[in-house]
PDB file of C-alpha atoms and ligand atoms in Angstrom:
ATOM      1  CA  MET A   1    -303.820  24.577 116.753  1.00  0.00           C
ATOM      2  CA  GLU A   2    -304.678  20.776 117.091  1.00  0.00           C
ATOM      3  CA  ILE A   3    -302.548  18.962 119.709  1.00  0.00           C
ATOM      4  CA  GLN A   4    -301.561  16.659 117.072  1.00  0.00           C
ATOM      5  CA  LEU A   5    -299.973  19.101 114.785  1.00  0.00           C
ATOM      6  CA  TRP A   6    -297.553  20.449 117.323  1.00  0.00           C
ATOM      7  CA  LYS A   7    -295.254  17.677 116.573  1.00  0.00           C
ATOM      8  CA  GLN A   8    -295.450  18.147 112.860  1.00  0.00           C
ATOM      9  CA  THR A   9    -294.994  22.070 113.454  1.00  0.00           C
ATOM     10  CA  LEU A  10    -291.855  21.346 115.264  1.00  0.00           C
ATOM     11  CA  ARG A  11    -290.252  18.863 113.077  1.00  0.00           C
ATOM     12  CA  PRO A  12    -288.249  21.385 110.779  1.00  0.00           C
ATOM     13  CA  TYR A  13    -287.379  23.191 113.975  1.00  0.00           C
ATOM     14  CA  GLU A  14    -285.723  19.969 115.095  1.00  0.00           C
ATOM     15  CA  LEU A  15    -284.115  19.545 111.625  1.00  0.00           C
ATOM     16  CA  ALA A  16    -282.611  23.324 111.891  1.00  0.00           C
ATOM     17  CA  VAL A  17    -281.290  22.683 115.617  1.00  0.00           C
ATOM     18  CA  ASP A  18    -279.632  19.275 114.431  1.00  0.00           C
ATOM     19  CA  GLU A  19    -278.140  21.291 111.143  1.00  0.00           C
ATOM     20  CA  LEU A  20    -276.957  24.142 112.841  1.00  0.00           C
ATOM     21  CA  THR A  21    -275.315  22.124 115.765  1.00  0.00           C
ATOM     22  CA  LEU A  22    -273.465  20.091 113.237  1.00  0.00           C
ATOM     23  CA  LYS A  23    -272.324  23.235 111.259  1.00  0.00           C
ATOM     24  CA  PHE A  24    -271.071  25.159 114.421  1.00  0.00           C
ATOM     25  CA  ASN A  25    -269.457  21.869 115.746  1.00  0.00           C
ATOM     26  CA  HIS A  26    -267.747  21.554 112.162  1.00  0.00           C
ATOM     27  CA  ILE A  27    -266.340  25.085 112.625  1.00  0.00           C
ATOM     28  CA  ILE A  28    -264.723  24.108 115.732  1.00  0.00           C
ATOM     29  CA  LYS A  29    -263.347  20.996 113.813  1.00  0.00           C
ATOM     30  CA  GLU A  30    -262.027  22.802 111.018  1.00  0.00           C
ATOM     31  CA  TYR A  31    -260.275  25.247 113.231  1.00  0.00           C
ATOM     32  CA  ALA A  32    -258.444  22.691 114.911  1.00  0.00           C
ATOM     33  CA  GLN A  33    -257.354  20.784 111.545  1.00  0.00           C
ATOM     34  CA  GLU A  34    -256.042  24.104 110.394  1.00  0.00           C
ATOM     35  CA  GLY A  35    -254.268  24.599 113.763  1.00  0.00           C
ATOM     36  CA  VAL A  36    -255.932  27.681 114.684  1.00  0.00           C
ATOM     37  CA  TYR A  37    -257.616  28.797 117.680  1.00  0.00           C
ATOM     38  CA  SER A  38    -261.429  28.318 117.854  1.00  0.00           C
ATOM     39  CA  PRO A  39    -263.520  31.133 119.184  1.00  0.00           C
ATOM     40  CA  ILE A  40    -266.133  28.415 119.658  1.00  0.00           C
ATOM     41  CA  GLU A  41    -265.688  26.357 122.733  1.00  0.00           C
ATOM     42  CA  GLN A  42    -268.991  24.341 122.791  1.00  0.00           C
ATOM     43  CA  VAL A  43    -272.294  24.177 121.041  1.00  0.00           C
ATOM     44  CA  SER A  44    -275.796  22.896 121.893  1.00  0.00           C
ATOM     45  CA  GLY A  45    -279.052  23.157 120.716  1.00  0.00           C
ATOM     46  CA  ARG A  46    -282.547  22.579 121.605  1.00  0.00           C
ATOM     47  CA  VAL A  47    -286.344  22.817 120.497  1.00  0.00           C
ATOM     48  CA  LYS A  48    -288.480  24.748 122.828  1.00  0.00           C
ATOM     49  CA  SER A  49    -291.118  22.476 124.613  1.00  0.00           C
ATOM     50  CA  VAL A  50    -294.721  22.923 123.739  1.00  0.00           C
ATOM     51  CA  THR A  51    -295.479  23.989 127.375  1.00  0.00           C
ATOM     52  CA  SER A  52    -292.690  26.754 127.190  1.00  0.00           C
ATOM     53  CA  ILE A  53    -293.988  27.863 123.720  1.00  0.00           C
ATOM     54  CA  LEU A  54    -297.718  28.051 125.232  1.00  0.00           C
ATOM     55  CA  GLU A  55    -296.577  29.869 128.243  1.00  0.00           C
ATOM     56  CA  LYS A  56    -294.641  32.214 126.210  1.00  0.00           C
ATOM     57  CA  ALA A  57    -297.411  32.940 123.977  1.00  0.00           C
ATOM     58  CA  GLN A  58    -299.792  33.512 126.766  1.00  0.00           C
ATOM     59  CA  LYS A  59    -297.325  35.944 128.573  1.00  0.00           C
ATOM     60  CA  LYS A  60    -296.947  37.887 125.372  1.00  0.00           C
ATOM     61  CA  SER A  61    -300.411  37.690 124.295  1.00  0.00           C
ATOM     62  CA  ILE A  62    -299.431  36.077 120.824  1.00  0.00           C
ATOM     63  CA  PRO A  63    -302.353  34.300 118.986  1.00  0.00           C
ATOM     64  CA  ILE A  64    -301.772  30.755 118.467  1.00  0.00           C
ATOM     65  CA  ASP A  65    -301.589  31.138 114.514  1.00  0.00           C
ATOM     66  CA  GLU A  66    -299.135  33.801 115.116  1.00  0.00           C
ATOM     67  CA  ILE A  67    -296.547  31.719 117.402  1.00  0.00           C
ATOM     68  CA  GLU A  68    -294.062  30.546 114.437  1.00  0.00           C
ATOM     69  CA  GLU A  69    -293.794  34.142 113.336  1.00  0.00           C
ATOM     70  CA  GLN A  70    -293.570  35.993 116.756  1.00  0.00           C
ATOM     71  CA  ILE A  71    -291.897  33.450 118.893  1.00  0.00           C
ATOM     72  CA  GLU A  72    -288.138  33.682 117.636  1.00  0.00           C
ATOM     73  CA  ASP A  73    -286.556  30.982 119.945  1.00  0.00           C
ATOM     74  CA  ILE A  74    -288.576  27.951 118.989  1.00  0.00           C
ATOM     75  CA  ALA A  75    -285.331  26.556 117.633  1.00  0.00           C
ATOM     76  CA  GLY A  76    -282.534  27.637 119.812  1.00  0.00           C
ATOM     77  CA  ILE A  77    -278.617  27.296 119.557  1.00  0.00           C
ATOM     78  CA  ARG A  78    -276.331  28.195 122.414  1.00  0.00           C
ATOM     79  CA  ILE A  79    -272.507  28.897 121.726  1.00  0.00           C
ATOM     80  CA  ILE A  80    -270.196  28.803 124.657  1.00  0.00           C
ATOM     81  CA  CYS A  81    -266.990  30.671 124.286  1.00  0.00           C
ATOM     82  CA  LYS A  82    -263.974  31.145 126.380  1.00  0.00           C
ATOM     83  CA  PHE A  83    -263.511  34.932 126.175  1.00  0.00           C
ATOM     84  CA  VAL A  84    -265.835  37.828 125.816  1.00  0.00           C
ATOM     85  CA  GLU A  85    -263.781  38.754 122.555  1.00  0.00           C
ATOM     86  CA  ASP A  86    -264.552  35.516 121.149  1.00  0.00           C
ATOM     87  CA  ILE A  87    -268.343  36.233 121.251  1.00  0.00           C
ATOM     88  CA  TYR A  88    -267.852  39.063 118.710  1.00  0.00           C
ATOM     89  CA  ALA A  89    -265.893  36.685 116.725  1.00  0.00           C
ATOM     90  CA  VAL A  90    -268.577  34.056 116.473  1.00  0.00           C
ATOM     91  CA  ALA A  91    -271.088  37.075 115.711  1.00  0.00           C
ATOM     92  CA  GLU A  92    -268.691  37.988 112.840  1.00  0.00           C
ATOM     93  CA  ILE A  93    -268.756  34.287 111.388  1.00  0.00           C
ATOM     94  CA  ILE A  94    -272.525  34.159 111.600  1.00  0.00           C
ATOM     95  CA  LYS A  95    -272.935  37.675 109.409  1.00  0.00           C
ATOM     96  CA  GLN A  96    -270.469  36.423 106.841  1.00  0.00           C
ATOM     97  CA  ARG A  97    -272.508  32.964 106.266  1.00  0.00           C
ATOM     98  CA  SER A  98    -274.675  32.733 103.258  1.00  0.00           C
ATOM     99  CA  ASP A  99    -276.946  29.935 104.730  1.00  0.00           C
ATOM    100  CA  MET A 100    -277.839  32.325 107.786  1.00  0.00           C
ATOM    101  CA  GLU A 101    -279.503  35.612 107.439  1.00  0.00           C
ATOM    102  CA  ILE A 102    -279.430  37.818 110.267  1.00  0.00           C
ATOM    103  CA  LYS A 103    -282.834  39.370 111.284  1.00  0.00           C
ATOM    104  CA  SER A 104    -281.711  41.064 114.493  1.00  0.00           C
ATOM    105  CA  TYR A 105    -279.444  40.859 117.541  1.00  0.00           C
ATOM    106  CA  LYS A 106    -279.493  41.724 120.999  1.00  0.00           C
ATOM    107  CA  ASP A 107    -276.229  42.596 122.946  1.00  0.00           C
ATOM    108  CA  TYR A 108    -276.962  41.847 126.396  1.00  0.00           C
ATOM    109  CA  ILE A 109    -273.172  42.231 127.016  1.00  0.00           C
ATOM    110  CA  ALA A 110    -272.847  45.974 126.187  1.00  0.00           C
ATOM    111  CA  ASN A 111    -276.284  46.491 127.773  1.00  0.00           C
ATOM    112  CA  MET A 112    -276.606  43.890 130.653  1.00  0.00           C
ATOM    113  CA  LYS A 113    -280.301  43.203 131.707  1.00  0.00           C
ATOM    114  CA  PRO A 114    -281.519  44.185 135.046  1.00  0.00           C
ATOM    115  CA  SER A 115    -281.426  40.585 136.316  1.00  0.00           C
ATOM    116  CA  GLY A 116    -277.592  40.517 135.713  1.00  0.00           C
ATOM    117  CA  TYR A 117    -278.031  38.480 132.807  1.00  0.00           C
ATOM    118  CA  ARG A 118    -275.344  38.789 129.866  1.00  0.00           C
ATOM    119  CA  SER A 119    -275.286  37.343 126.526  1.00  0.00           C
ATOM    120  CA  TYR A 120    -275.122  38.137 122.814  1.00  0.00           C
ATOM    121  CA  HIS A 121    -278.321  36.996 120.751  1.00  0.00           C
ATOM    122  CA  ILE A 122    -278.825  36.754 117.178  1.00  0.00           C
ATOM    123  CA  ILE A 123    -282.137  35.980 115.520  1.00  0.00           C
ATOM    124  CA  ILE A 124    -281.422  34.158 112.160  1.00  0.00           C
ATOM    125  CA  TYR A 125    -283.436  32.973 109.268  1.00  0.00           C
ATOM    126  CA  TYR A 126    -282.439  29.521 108.066  1.00  0.00           C
ATOM    127  CA  ASP A 127    -283.825  27.489 105.275  1.00  0.00           C
ATOM    128  CA  VAL A 128    -284.601  23.870 105.915  1.00  0.00           C
ATOM    129  CA  GLU A 129    -285.645  21.308 103.454  1.00  0.00           C
ATOM    130  CA  THR A 130    -288.379  18.892 104.465  1.00  0.00           C
ATOM    131  CA  VAL A 131    -290.295  16.290 102.550  1.00  0.00           C
ATOM    132  CA  HIS A 132    -292.910  19.074 102.315  1.00  0.00           C
ATOM    133  CA  GLY A 133    -290.492  21.128 100.585  1.00  0.00           C
ATOM    134  CA  LYS A 134    -288.301  24.319 101.763  1.00  0.00           C
ATOM    135  CA  LYS A 135    -289.171  25.930 105.137  1.00  0.00           C
ATOM    136  CA  ARG A 136    -287.622  29.128 106.306  1.00  0.00           C
ATOM    137  CA  ILE A 137    -287.593  29.286 109.964  1.00  0.00           C
ATOM    138  CA  GLN A 138    -286.029  31.531 112.647  1.00  0.00           C
ATOM    139  CA  ALA A 139    -283.740  30.453 115.349  1.00  0.00           C
ATOM    140  CA  GLU A 140    -282.312  32.232 118.270  1.00  0.00           C
ATOM    141  CA  VAL A 141    -278.166  31.931 118.599  1.00  0.00           C
ATOM    142  CA  GLN A 142    -277.216  32.944 122.066  1.00  0.00           C
ATOM    143  CA  ILE A 143    -273.776  33.294 122.387  1.00  0.00           C
ATOM    144  CA  ARG A 144    -271.911  33.698 125.868  1.00  0.00           C
ATOM    145  CA  THR A 145    -268.775  33.001 127.725  1.00  0.00           C
ATOM    146  CA  LEU A 146    -268.490  30.181 130.069  1.00  0.00           C
ATOM    147  CA  ALA A 147    -268.801  32.103 133.060  1.00  0.00           C
ATOM    148  CA  MET A 148    -271.689  33.870 131.705  1.00  0.00           C
ATOM    149  CA  ASN A 149    -273.386  30.464 130.906  1.00  0.00           C
ATOM    150  CA  PHE A 150    -272.595  29.294 134.498  1.00  0.00           C
ATOM    151  CA  TRP A 151    -274.480  32.278 136.120  1.00  0.00           C
ATOM    152  CA  ALA A 152    -277.373  32.021 133.659  1.00  0.00           C
ATOM    153  CA  THR A 153    -277.963  28.385 134.128  1.00  0.00           C
ATOM    154  CA  ILE A 154    -278.149  28.942 137.837  1.00  0.00           C
ATOM    155  CA  GLU A 155    -280.517  31.754 137.537  1.00  0.00           C
ATOM    156  CA  HIS A 156    -282.866  29.964 134.942  1.00  0.00           C
ATOM    157  CA  SER A 157    -282.999  27.175 137.441  1.00  0.00           C
ATOM    158  CA  LEU A 158    -283.929  29.437 140.229  1.00  0.00           C
ATOM    159  CA  GLN A 159    -286.380  31.457 138.171  1.00  0.00           C
ATOM    160  CA  TYR A 160    -288.015  28.164 137.295  1.00  0.00           C
ATOM    161  CA  LYS A 161    -288.025  26.992 140.957  1.00  0.00           C
ATOM    162  CA  TYR A 162    -289.538  29.994 142.397  1.00  0.00           C
ATOM    163  CA  ARG A 163    -291.852  30.657 139.171  1.00  0.00           C
ATOM    164  CA  HIS A 164    -290.174  34.167 138.706  1.00  0.00           C
ATOM    165  CA  ASN A 165    -290.668  35.365 142.104  1.00  0.00           C
ATOM    166  CA  ILE A 166    -286.956  34.722 143.374  1.00  0.00           C
ATOM    167  CA  PRO A 167    -286.575  35.856 147.221  1.00  0.00           C
ATOM    168  CA  LYS A 168    -284.886  38.997 147.643  1.00  0.00           C
ATOM    169  CA  HIS A 169    -281.752  37.350 149.465  1.00  0.00           C
ATOM    170  CA  ILE A 170    -281.400  35.277 146.566  1.00  0.00           C
ATOM    171  CA  LYS A 171    -281.769  37.866 144.176  1.00  0.00           C
ATOM    172  CA  GLU A 172    -279.045  40.109 145.939  1.00  0.00           C
ATOM    173  CA  LYS A 173    -276.629  36.737 145.770  1.00  0.00           C
ATOM    174  CA  LEU A 174    -277.423  36.557 142.104  1.00  0.00           C
ATOM    175  CA  ASN A 175    -276.628  40.424 141.856  1.00  0.00           C
ATOM    176  CA  SER A 176    -273.403  40.101 143.646  1.00  0.00           C
ATOM    177  CA  SER A 177    -272.320  36.653 141.546  1.00  0.00           C
ATOM    178  CA  ALA A 178    -273.221  38.606 138.167  1.00  0.00           C
ATOM    179  CA  GLU A 179    -270.774  41.234 139.393  1.00  0.00           C
ATOM    180  CA  ALA A 180    -268.200  38.463 140.017  1.00  0.00           C
ATOM    181  CA  VAL A 181    -268.719  37.063 136.488  1.00  0.00           C
ATOM    182  CA  LEU A 182    -268.291  40.268 135.038  1.00  0.00           C
ATOM    183  CA  LEU A 183    -265.083  40.618 136.655  1.00  0.00           C
ATOM    184  CA  LEU A 184    -263.857  37.232 135.986  1.00  0.00           C
ATOM    185  CA  ASP A 185    -264.676  37.650 132.193  1.00  0.00           C
ATOM    186  CA  LYS A 186    -262.441  41.040 132.364  1.00  0.00           C
ATOM    187  CA  GLU A 187    -259.781  39.395 134.063  1.00  0.00           C
ATOM    188  CA  MET A 188    -259.714  36.335 131.796  1.00  0.00           C
ATOM    189  CA  SER A 189    -259.815  38.637 128.897  1.00  0.00           C
ATOM    190  CA  SER A 190    -256.272  40.200 129.986  1.00  0.00           C
ATOM    191  CA  VAL A 191    -254.609  36.683 129.376  1.00  0.00           C
ATOM    192  CA  HIS A 192    -256.663  36.181 126.153  1.00  0.00           C
ATOM    193  CA  ARG A 193    -253.669  36.486 123.948  1.00  0.00           C
ATOM    194  CA  GLU A 194    -251.340  34.170 126.059  1.00  0.00           C
ATOM    195  CA  ILE A 195    -254.065  31.575 125.936  1.00  0.00           C
ATOM    196  CA  MET A 196    -254.866  31.855 122.164  1.00  0.00           C
ATOM    197  CA  ASP A 197    -251.088  31.565 121.660  1.00  0.00           C
ATOM    198  CA  ALA A 198    -250.591  28.716 123.885  1.00  0.00           C
ATOM    199  CA  GLN A 199    -253.529  26.898 122.570  1.00  0.00           C
ATOM    200  CA  ASN A 200    -252.376  27.774 118.953  1.00  0.00           C
ATOM    201  CA  SER A 201    -249.028  26.288 119.648  1.00  0.00           C
ATOM    202  CA  PHE A 202    -250.483  23.167 121.036  1.00  0.00           C
ATOM    203  CA  VAL A 203    -252.786  22.470 118.353  1.00  0.00           C
ATOM    204  CA  ILE A 204    -249.957  22.972 115.686  1.00  0.00           C
ATOM    205  CA  LYS A 205    -247.725  20.593 118.042  1.00  0.00           C
ATOM    206  CA  ASP A 206    -250.574  18.196 118.106  1.00  0.00           C
ATOM    207  CA  ASN A 207    -250.908  18.147 113.933  1.00  0.00           C
ATOM    208  CA  ILE A 208    -247.323  17.824 113.488  1.00  0.00           C
ATOM    209  CA  VAL A 209    -246.917  14.983 116.017  1.00  0.00           C
ATOM    210  CA  SER A 210    -249.944  13.030 114.223  1.00  0.00           C
ATOM    211  CA  CYS A 211    -248.260  13.601 110.579  1.00  0.00           C
ATOM    212  CA  ILE A 212    -245.023  12.217 112.226  1.00  0.00           C
ATOM    213  CA  LEU A 213    -246.560   9.051 113.681  1.00  0.00           C
ATOM    214  CA  SER A 214    -248.664   8.376 110.707  1.00  0.00           C
ATOM    215  CA  ASN A 215    -245.372   8.646 108.506  1.00  0.00           C
ATOM    216  CA  ILE A 216    -243.533   6.529 110.912  1.00  0.00           C
ATOM    217  CA  GLN A 217    -246.294   3.817 110.712  1.00  0.00           C
ATOM    218  CA  ASN A 218    -246.464   3.861 107.042  1.00  0.00           C
ATOM    219  CA  LEU A 219    -242.599   3.425 106.903  1.00  0.00           C
ATOM    220  CA  TYR A 220    -242.713   0.446 109.311  1.00  0.00           C
ATOM    221  CA  LYS A 221    -244.849  -1.126 106.381  1.00  0.00           C
ATOM    222  CA  ILE A 222    -242.138  -0.604 103.513  1.00  0.00           C
ATOM    223  CA  ALA A 223    -238.972   0.639 104.824  1.00  0.00           C
ATOM    224  CA  ASN A 224    -235.959  -0.982 106.336  1.00  0.00           C
ATOM    225  CA  LYS A 225    -236.656  -1.748 110.137  1.00  0.00           C
ATOM    226  CA  LYS A 226    -233.846  -0.670 111.505  1.00  0.00           C
ATOM    227  CA  GLU A 227    -233.763   2.667 109.700  1.00  0.00           C
ATOM    228  CA  VAL A 228    -237.347   3.199 110.857  1.00  0.00           C
ATOM    229  CA  MET A 229    -236.236   2.666 114.259  1.00  0.00           C
ATOM    230  CA  LYS A 230    -233.579   5.101 113.926  1.00  0.00           C
ATOM    231  CA  ILE A 231    -235.990   7.805 113.024  1.00  0.00           C
ATOM    232  CA  GLN A 232    -238.347   6.874 115.624  1.00  0.00           C
ATOM    233  CA  ASN A 233    -235.625   7.426 117.950  1.00  0.00           C
ATOM    234  CA  GLU A 234    -234.616  10.827 116.338  1.00  0.00           C
ATOM    235  CA  PHE A 235    -238.381  11.500 116.785  1.00  0.00           C
ATOM    236  CA  TYR A 236    -238.465  10.882 120.506  1.00  0.00           C
ATOM    237  CA  ARG A 237    -235.465  12.697 121.047  1.00  0.00           C
ATOM    238  CA  ILE A 238    -236.663  15.990 119.122  1.00  0.00           C
ATOM    239  CA  TYR A 239    -240.032  15.668 121.022  1.00  0.00           C
ATOM    240  CA  GLN A 240    -238.162  15.693 124.429  1.00  0.00           C
ATOM    241  CA  GLU A 241    -236.551  19.076 123.609  1.00  0.00           C
ATOM    242  CA  ASP A 242    -240.060  20.689 123.475  1.00  0.00           C
ATOM    243  CA  ASP A 243    -238.959  22.946 120.271  1.00  0.00           C
ATOM    244  CA  LEU A 244    -241.748  23.324 117.616  1.00  0.00           C
ATOM    245  CA  GLU A 245    -239.421  24.574 115.145  1.00  0.00           C
ATOM    246  CA  GLN A 246    -237.202  21.419 115.208  1.00  0.00           C
ATOM    247  CA  LEU A 247    -240.288  19.397 115.436  1.00  0.00           C
ATOM    248  CA  GLU A 248    -241.494  21.115 112.230  1.00  0.00           C
ATOM    249  CA  SER A 249    -238.164  20.529 110.179  1.00  0.00           C
ATOM    250  CA  PHE A 250    -238.070  16.983 111.443  1.00  0.00           C
ATOM    251  CA  ASN A 251    -241.416  16.581 110.094  1.00  0.00           C
ATOM    252  CA  LYS A 252    -240.731  18.079 106.664  1.00  0.00           C
ATOM    253  CA  GLN A 253    -237.397  15.673 106.307  1.00  0.00           C
ATOM    254  CA  LEU A 254    -239.734  12.666 107.037  1.00  0.00           C
ATOM    255  CA  ASP A 255    -242.121  13.934 104.496  1.00  0.00           C
ATOM    256  CA  VAL A 256    -239.345  13.849 101.803  1.00  0.00           C
ATOM    257  CA  ILE A 257    -238.150  10.359 103.114  1.00  0.00           C
ATOM    258  CA  ALA A 258    -241.729   9.108 103.115  1.00  0.00           C
ATOM    259  CA  GLU A 259    -242.302  10.414  99.404  1.00  0.00           C
ATOM    260  CA  GLY A 260    -239.256   8.976  98.399  1.00  0.00           C
ATOM    261  CA  TYR A 261    -240.454   5.325  99.527  1.00  0.00           C
ATOM    262  CA  ARG A 262    -243.764   6.047  98.065  1.00  0.00           C
ATOM    263  CA  ALA A 263    -242.183   6.847  94.661  1.00  0.00           C
ATOM    264  CA  GLN A 264    -239.902   3.926  94.881  1.00  0.00           C
ATOM    265  CA  GLY A 265    -243.013   1.655  95.642  1.00  0.00           C
ATOM    266  CA  ILE A 266    -244.708   2.930  92.201  1.00  0.00           C
ATOM    267  CA  SER A 267    -241.481   2.579  90.097  1.00  0.00           C
TER     268      SER A 267
HETATM  269  P1  0O2 B 301    -285.899  29.648 128.059  1.00  0.00           P
HETATM  270  O1  0O2 B 301    -286.620  28.789 128.905  1.00  0.00           O
HETATM  271  O2  0O2 B 301    -284.681  29.781 128.198  1.00  0.00           O
HETATM  272  O3  0O2 B 301    -286.415  29.326 126.382  1.00  0.00           O
HETATM  273  P2  0O2 B 301    -288.445  38.973 127.010  1.00  0.00           P
HETATM  274  O4  0O2 B 301    -288.920  40.031 125.968  1.00  0.00           O
HETATM  275  O5  0O2 B 301    -287.141  39.458 128.086  1.00  0.00           O
HETATM  276  O6  0O2 B 301    -289.296  38.060 127.781  1.00  0.00           O
HETATM  277  P3  0O2 B 301    -287.625  37.834 124.447  1.00  0.00           P
HETATM  278  O7  0O2 B 301    -288.309  38.777 123.807  1.00  0.00           O
HETATM  279  O8  0O2 B 301    -287.934  36.329 124.007  1.00  0.00           O
HETATM  280  O9  0O2 B 301    -287.961  37.569 126.009  1.00  0.00           O
HETATM  281  O10 0O2 B 301    -286.094  37.819 124.322  1.00  0.00           O
HETATM  282  P4  0O2 B 301    -284.918  37.871 125.130  1.00  0.00           P
HETATM  283  O11 0O2 B 301    -285.019  38.767 126.509  1.00  0.00           O
HETATM  284  O12 0O2 B 301    -283.813  38.055 124.312  1.00  0.00           O
HETATM  285  O13 0O2 B 301    -284.805  36.380 125.923  1.00  0.00           O
HETATM  286  C1  0O2 B 301    -284.778  35.481 124.974  1.00  0.00           C
HETATM  287  C2  0O2 B 301    -284.041  34.248 125.788  1.00  0.00           C
HETATM  288  O14 0O2 B 301    -282.856  34.694 126.375  1.00  0.00           O
HETATM  289  C3  0O2 B 301    -284.650  33.437 127.231  1.00  0.00           C
HETATM  290  O15 0O2 B 301    -285.752  32.663 126.761  1.00  0.00           O
HETATM  291  C4  0O2 B 301    -283.656  33.134 127.911  1.00  0.00           C
HETATM  292  O16 0O2 B 301    -283.315  31.820 127.271  1.00  0.00           O
HETATM  293  C5  0O2 B 301    -282.718  34.125 127.644  1.00  0.00           C
HETATM  294  N1  0O2 B 301    -282.778  35.125 128.882  1.00  0.00           N
HETATM  295  C6  0O2 B 301    -283.174  36.462 128.881  1.00  0.00           C
HETATM  296  N2  0O2 B 301    -283.204  37.076 129.764  1.00  0.00           N
HETATM  297  C7  0O2 B 301    -282.664  35.991 130.895  1.00  0.00           C
HETATM  298  C8  0O2 B 301    -282.419  36.369 132.270  1.00  0.00           C
HETATM  299  O17 0O2 B 301    -282.661  37.323 132.842  1.00  0.00           O
HETATM  300  N3  0O2 B 301    -281.958  35.201 132.899  1.00  0.00           N
HETATM  301  C9  0O2 B 301    -281.614  33.888 132.159  1.00  0.00           C
HETATM  302  N4  0O2 B 301    -281.357  32.725 132.753  1.00  0.00           N
HETATM  303  N5  0O2 B 301    -281.963  33.808 130.708  1.00  0.00           N
HETATM  304  C10 0O2 B 301    -282.453  34.950 129.974  1.00  0.00           C
HETATM  305  P5  0O2 B 301    -286.948  32.383 127.324  1.00  0.00           P
HETATM  306  O18 0O2 B 301    -288.064  31.856 126.482  1.00  0.00           O
HETATM  307  O19 0O2 B 301    -287.291  33.461 128.302  1.00  0.00           O
HETATM  308  O20 0O2 B 301    -286.465  30.973 128.279  1.00  0.00           O
END
């Protein structure tokens, strides 16, 4: 392939990475808006550099004109989760989507790589619309926990530094830290439910409080100031009690009051 064609070839992959990153980030947002725990913690994406593509093609004896077909991770998305259970929930979300078609997957969590690498990989087909029309590309979605990502990032940097010939004593440290990561993920899974509940109630409280605040702000514009001050003080009192049910019922009452003022404003 001519050098100047690389940029053009990689453009649809850049578009795919941008779109997929946005879509996965939107999932986090939707969960937050619905006050539900999100299995996705962070999302990032990258297009493989030309050097890395050429290195991989050389290593795997892939002819230049078969690169797009045979190198499945030119577009790469990384999804970071808190818990191992979340990884499988994310994989399920991807399976259910109509805009991503699963080509294959590799479960390096159930089958850890000899290096100690753990992650769940899904290769998807994804359509992008470019000025030259529709193009179906492949993208690799790597799903891992925060702990797995920490290990993989360090190990990747060491592979890069030692050009895949990591000294024995460092390999041993990597092996023992891979064991520690496995243990950490197991320990964290045992408090999965508690964390989910805590996070859910935090998100629910956060949503209720922002509804209350926006209602109070609106009331300030249309209602009697003294009455709004009373409502505000009542809100502070209930907030300090730290009782979600009370907060919810106060929010409902406030909704009715605000609605009444809106109705008065119309008539
Ligand atoms: P980069 O620089 O991250 O893009 P293989 O057959 O094992 O050579 P293949 O067929 O591409 O590789 O599939 P595999 O094994 O699923 O690896 C795909 C990607 O997973 C790799 O891309 C890495 O990002 C990551 N990965 C796989 N194994 C390891 C590992 O032992 N350590 C770390 N840190 N990451 C790993 P690239 O192109 O190799 O690298």
